[in-house]
Amino acid sequence: MTLTYGAEYSKDDRQVAINHVLTDKGSEQWAGYVYGEYKLNDKLLVIPSLRYDHHDSFGGETSPSLGMTYFVDDSSRIKATYGEAYKAQTSEQLYKSWESSGGPMGFELLGNPNLKPETSKGFEIAYEKDFDDKTSAKVAYYKKDKEDAIVMDQSHVMDENWVQMVNVEEAEFEGIEFALEHDLSKGFTVGFNYEYLDAQKLLLLRICLAKQL
């Protein structure tokens, strides 16, 4: 059995532009977390965790999660995870107004001081396989539900060149992912990743070459 715990603290003091006037705005956030690894037997590993986030303006939220790994054999395993998450707004999302550098396709972003924190719940089921010491593959299905998701939206402003940060009451993300990775030795790896995300009807294909430092 292994137990890990810790804490985080951040303070955000900055000047932001509100109606093109620089104004001092800031926030303080802290969090505490604990998670354990329990190997119930030779086949099953259980990883429970608990996290508490606190924001000086929006209060606190507790987020539990649970992960389980079943070792089919020495080279393959099945993983299942469930987790909840909390994400407070940043000062930029609340207050800042800025203009993108996209030329004719650019836009100006408006902050929104009425934003609510974003919360989510989701799970993932995955099968992982090691073909040898250098090649591995993964296939996974995941689903996540968000409340008060923070997104950019143009319909809440009058000028078509402006977008604003808004909350979406409910948003659902569901997808399938396939990944393949191969170690080329000397610190280099090559990876192939295919993902279908139902929330936006997107097909994502990524091929990358990475150097491990």
Short mmCIF file of C-alpha atoms in Angstrom, two decimals:
data_model
loop_
_atom_site.label_atom_id
_atom_site.label_comp_id
_atom_site.label_asym_id
_atom_site.label_seq_id
_atom_site.Cartn_x
_atom_site.Cartn_y
_atom_site.Cartn_z
CA MET A 1 0.00 0.00 0.00
CA THR A 2 1.23 3.47 -0.94
CA LEU A 3 -0.28 6.74 0.31
CA THR A 4 0.51 10.15 -1.21
CA TYR A 5 -0.76 13.54 -0.08
CA GLY A 6 -0.01 17.17 -0.78
CA ALA A 7 -1.25 20.74 -1.09
CA GLU A 8 -1.19 23.54 -3.66
CA TYR A 9 -1.51 27.32 -3.34
CA SER A 10 -1.70 30.03 -5.97
CA LYS A 11 -2.27 33.77 -5.87
CA ASP A 12 -3.18 35.75 -8.95
CA ASP A 13 -2.58 39.51 -8.64
CA ARG A 14 -2.71 41.41 -11.89
CA GLN A 15 -4.13 44.36 -13.75
CA VAL A 16 -6.86 43.57 -16.23
CA ALA A 17 -8.60 45.79 -18.78
CA ILE A 18 -12.24 46.43 -17.92
CA ASN A 19 -13.88 48.64 -20.54
CA HIS A 20 -10.33 49.49 -21.69
CA VAL A 21 -9.40 50.75 -18.21
CA LEU A 22 -6.65 48.96 -16.25
CA THR A 23 -8.03 47.69 -12.92
CA ASP A 24 -6.39 45.67 -10.13
CA LYS A 25 -8.00 42.23 -9.82
CA GLY A 26 -6.75 39.16 -8.02
CA SER A 27 -7.68 35.80 -6.54
CA GLU A 28 -6.33 33.19 -4.17
CA GLN A 29 -6.77 29.43 -4.56
CA TRP A 30 -5.57 26.48 -2.54
CA ALA A 31 -6.09 22.75 -2.74
CA GLY A 32 -5.35 19.62 -0.76
CA TYR A 33 -5.27 16.08 -2.10
CA VAL A 34 -4.63 12.50 -1.04
CA TYR A 35 -4.52 9.27 -3.02
CA GLY A 36 -3.51 5.71 -2.34
CA GLU A 37 -2.44 2.64 -4.29
CA TYR A 38 -3.74 -0.67 -2.96
CA LYS A 39 -2.79 -3.95 -4.62
CA LEU A 40 -5.59 -6.25 -3.49
CA ASN A 41 -3.97 -9.30 -5.12
CA ASP A 42 -1.65 -10.17 -8.01
CA LYS A 43 -4.33 -9.15 -10.53
CA LEU A 44 -6.09 -6.07 -9.16
CA LEU A 45 -4.76 -2.60 -8.29
CA VAL A 46 -7.10 0.02 -6.80
CA ILE A 47 -6.27 3.76 -6.71
CA PRO A 48 -8.76 5.95 -4.77
CA SER A 49 -8.18 9.69 -4.41
CA LEU A 50 -9.79 12.77 -2.93
CA ARG A 51 -9.14 16.44 -3.73
CA TYR A 52 -10.48 19.64 -2.17
CA ASP A 53 -10.24 22.97 -4.06
CA HIS A 54 -11.00 26.34 -2.50
CA HIS A 55 -11.35 29.70 -4.25
CA ASP A 56 -11.58 32.91 -2.23
CA SER A 57 -14.55 34.15 -4.29
CA PHE A 58 -16.46 30.97 -5.09
CA GLY A 59 -15.95 28.70 -2.08
CA GLY A 60 -14.83 25.07 -2.09
CA GLU A 61 -15.53 21.80 -3.85
CA THR A 62 -14.58 18.19 -3.05
CA SER A 63 -13.71 15.93 -5.99
CA PRO A 64 -13.37 12.15 -5.49
CA SER A 65 -12.02 9.67 -8.04
CA LEU A 66 -11.41 5.95 -8.26
CA GLY A 67 -9.21 3.95 -10.61
CA MET A 68 -8.83 0.20 -11.00
CA THR A 69 -6.37 -1.83 -13.06
CA TYR A 70 -6.85 -5.53 -13.77
CA PHE A 71 -3.71 -7.29 -15.03
CA VAL A 72 -4.85 -9.85 -17.60
CA ASP A 73 -1.27 -11.11 -17.93
CA ASP A 74 2.25 -9.68 -17.89
CA SER A 75 1.69 -7.72 -21.11
CA SER A 76 -1.94 -6.59 -21.05
CA ARG A 77 -4.30 -4.89 -18.63
CA ILE A 78 -7.79 -3.41 -18.36
CA LYS A 79 -8.22 -0.02 -16.69
CA ALA A 80 -11.40 1.65 -15.43
CA THR A 81 -11.53 5.13 -13.89
CA TYR A 82 -14.22 7.41 -12.54
CA GLY A 83 -13.50 10.98 -11.53
CA GLU A 84 -15.01 14.32 -10.62
CA ALA A 85 -13.30 17.67 -11.17
CA TYR A 86 -13.69 21.34 -10.28
CA LYS A 87 -12.29 24.28 -12.24
CA ALA A 88 -12.58 27.88 -11.08
CA GLN A 89 -12.47 30.78 -13.48
CA THR A 90 -9.26 32.70 -14.19
CA SER A 91 -8.97 36.47 -13.90
CA GLU A 92 -8.73 36.71 -17.69
CA GLN A 93 -11.96 34.76 -18.18
CA LEU A 94 -13.75 36.95 -15.64
CA TYR A 95 -12.50 40.40 -16.55
CA LYS A 96 -9.99 40.66 -19.32
CA SER A 97 -10.74 42.00 -22.79
CA TRP A 98 -8.16 41.35 -25.49
CA GLU A 99 -7.86 41.21 -29.25
CA SER A 100 -6.52 38.20 -31.13
CA SER A 101 -3.79 38.62 -33.73
CA GLY A 102 -5.60 36.80 -36.50
CA GLY A 103 -5.68 39.65 -38.99
CA PRO A 104 -8.98 39.83 -40.91
CA MET A 105 -10.09 36.62 -39.15
CA GLY A 106 -9.27 37.99 -35.70
CA PHE A 107 -11.73 38.71 -32.93
CA GLU A 108 -11.92 40.43 -29.56
CA LEU A 109 -12.65 38.45 -26.41
CA LEU A 110 -14.78 39.79 -23.57
CA GLY A 111 -14.45 38.54 -20.02
CA ASN A 112 -17.57 37.76 -18.02
CA PRO A 113 -17.67 38.55 -14.26
CA ASN A 114 -20.85 36.45 -13.92
CA LEU A 115 -19.12 33.17 -14.80
CA LYS A 116 -19.64 30.20 -12.49
CA PRO A 117 -17.02 27.53 -11.68
CA GLU A 118 -16.97 24.49 -13.98
CA THR A 119 -17.60 20.99 -12.59
CA SER A 120 -17.42 17.63 -14.35
CA LYS A 121 -17.95 13.91 -13.85
CA GLY A 122 -16.69 11.20 -16.15
CA PHE A 123 -15.35 7.70 -16.64
CA GLU A 124 -13.00 5.83 -18.96
CA ILE A 125 -12.54 2.16 -19.76
CA ALA A 126 -9.32 1.17 -21.55
CA TYR A 127 -7.42 -1.89 -22.71
CA GLU A 128 -3.63 -1.62 -22.92
CA LYS A 129 -1.26 -4.08 -24.58
CA ASP A 130 2.55 -4.27 -24.61
CA PHE A 131 3.70 -6.17 -27.69
CA ASP A 132 7.33 -6.05 -26.59
CA ASP A 133 9.65 -3.75 -24.66
CA LYS A 134 9.32 -1.03 -27.30
CA THR A 135 5.78 -1.18 -28.75
CA SER A 136 2.48 -0.66 -26.95
CA ALA A 137 -1.14 0.06 -27.87
CA LYS A 138 -4.24 1.37 -26.16
CA VAL A 139 -7.94 1.49 -27.02
CA ALA A 140 -10.33 3.41 -24.76
CA TYR A 141 -13.92 4.59 -24.43
CA TYR A 142 -14.66 7.66 -22.33
CA LYS A 143 -17.60 9.84 -21.39
CA LYS A 144 -17.66 13.12 -19.45
CA ASP A 145 -20.53 15.35 -18.33
CA LYS A 146 -19.84 18.97 -17.49
CA GLU A 147 -21.97 21.53 -15.68
CA ASP A 148 -21.42 25.25 -16.24
CA ALA A 149 -18.72 24.51 -18.81
CA ILE A 150 -16.77 27.66 -19.70
CA VAL A 151 -16.73 28.31 -23.45
CA MET A 152 -16.39 31.19 -25.91
CA ASP A 153 -19.67 32.32 -27.47
CA GLN A 154 -20.60 35.10 -29.91
CA SER A 155 -24.38 35.08 -29.52
CA HIS A 156 -24.25 37.02 -26.24
CA VAL A 157 -22.69 40.16 -27.78
CA MET A 158 -23.97 42.55 -30.41
CA ASP A 159 -20.83 42.97 -32.53
CA GLU A 160 -19.93 39.94 -34.67
CA ASN A 161 -16.22 40.64 -34.13
CA TRP A 162 -16.54 40.00 -30.38
CA VAL A 163 -16.91 36.76 -28.43
CA GLN A 164 -17.51 36.34 -24.71
CA MET A 165 -16.82 33.70 -22.08
CA VAL A 166 -20.11 32.10 -20.99
CA ASN A 167 -21.34 29.07 -19.03
CA VAL A 168 -23.09 26.17 -20.72
CA GLU A 169 -25.45 24.57 -18.19
CA GLU A 170 -24.77 21.02 -19.39
CA ALA A 171 -22.30 19.59 -21.90
CA GLU A 172 -21.58 15.96 -22.74
CA PHE A 173 -18.36 14.60 -24.22
CA GLU A 174 -18.11 11.03 -25.47
CA GLY A 175 -15.39 9.41 -27.52
CA ILE A 176 -13.23 6.48 -28.56
CA GLU A 177 -9.44 6.64 -28.68
CA PHE A 178 -6.82 4.39 -30.21
CA ALA A 179 -3.12 4.99 -29.60
CA LEU A 180 0.04 3.22 -30.73
CA GLU A 181 3.55 4.05 -29.50
CA HIS A 182 6.98 2.70 -30.46
CA ASP A 183 10.35 3.38 -28.87
CA LEU A 184 12.97 4.12 -31.52
CA SER A 185 15.78 4.00 -28.92
CA LYS A 186 18.25 6.78 -28.08
CA GLY A 187 15.44 8.68 -26.38
CA PHE A 188 13.13 8.94 -29.41
CA THR A 189 9.56 7.65 -29.57
CA VAL A 190 7.00 7.72 -32.39
CA GLY A 191 3.28 7.70 -31.67
CA PHE A 192 0.02 7.37 -33.58
CA ASN A 193 -3.23 8.57 -32.02
CA TYR A 194 -6.77 8.36 -33.42
CA GLU A 195 -9.70 9.85 -31.51
CA TYR A 196 -13.41 10.25 -32.26
CA LEU A 197 -15.05 12.95 -30.13
CA ASP A 198 -18.84 12.92 -30.32
CA ALA A 199 -19.32 16.30 -28.62
CA GLN A 200 -18.10 18.18 -31.68
CA LYS A 201 -18.22 15.41 -34.30
CA LEU A 202 -14.46 15.60 -34.76
CA LEU A 203 -11.97 13.04 -35.98
CA LEU A 204 -8.53 13.72 -34.54
CA LEU A 205 -5.46 12.09 -36.06
CA ARG A 206 -2.07 12.77 -34.54
CA ILE A 207 1.30 11.38 -35.49
CA CYS A 208 4.22 12.61 -33.46
CA LEU A 209 7.93 12.07 -32.99
CA ALA A 210 9.20 12.92 -29.53
CA LYS A 211 12.57 13.09 -27.83
CA GLN A 212 12.60 11.95 -24.22
CA LEU A 213 14.95 14.11 -22.15
#
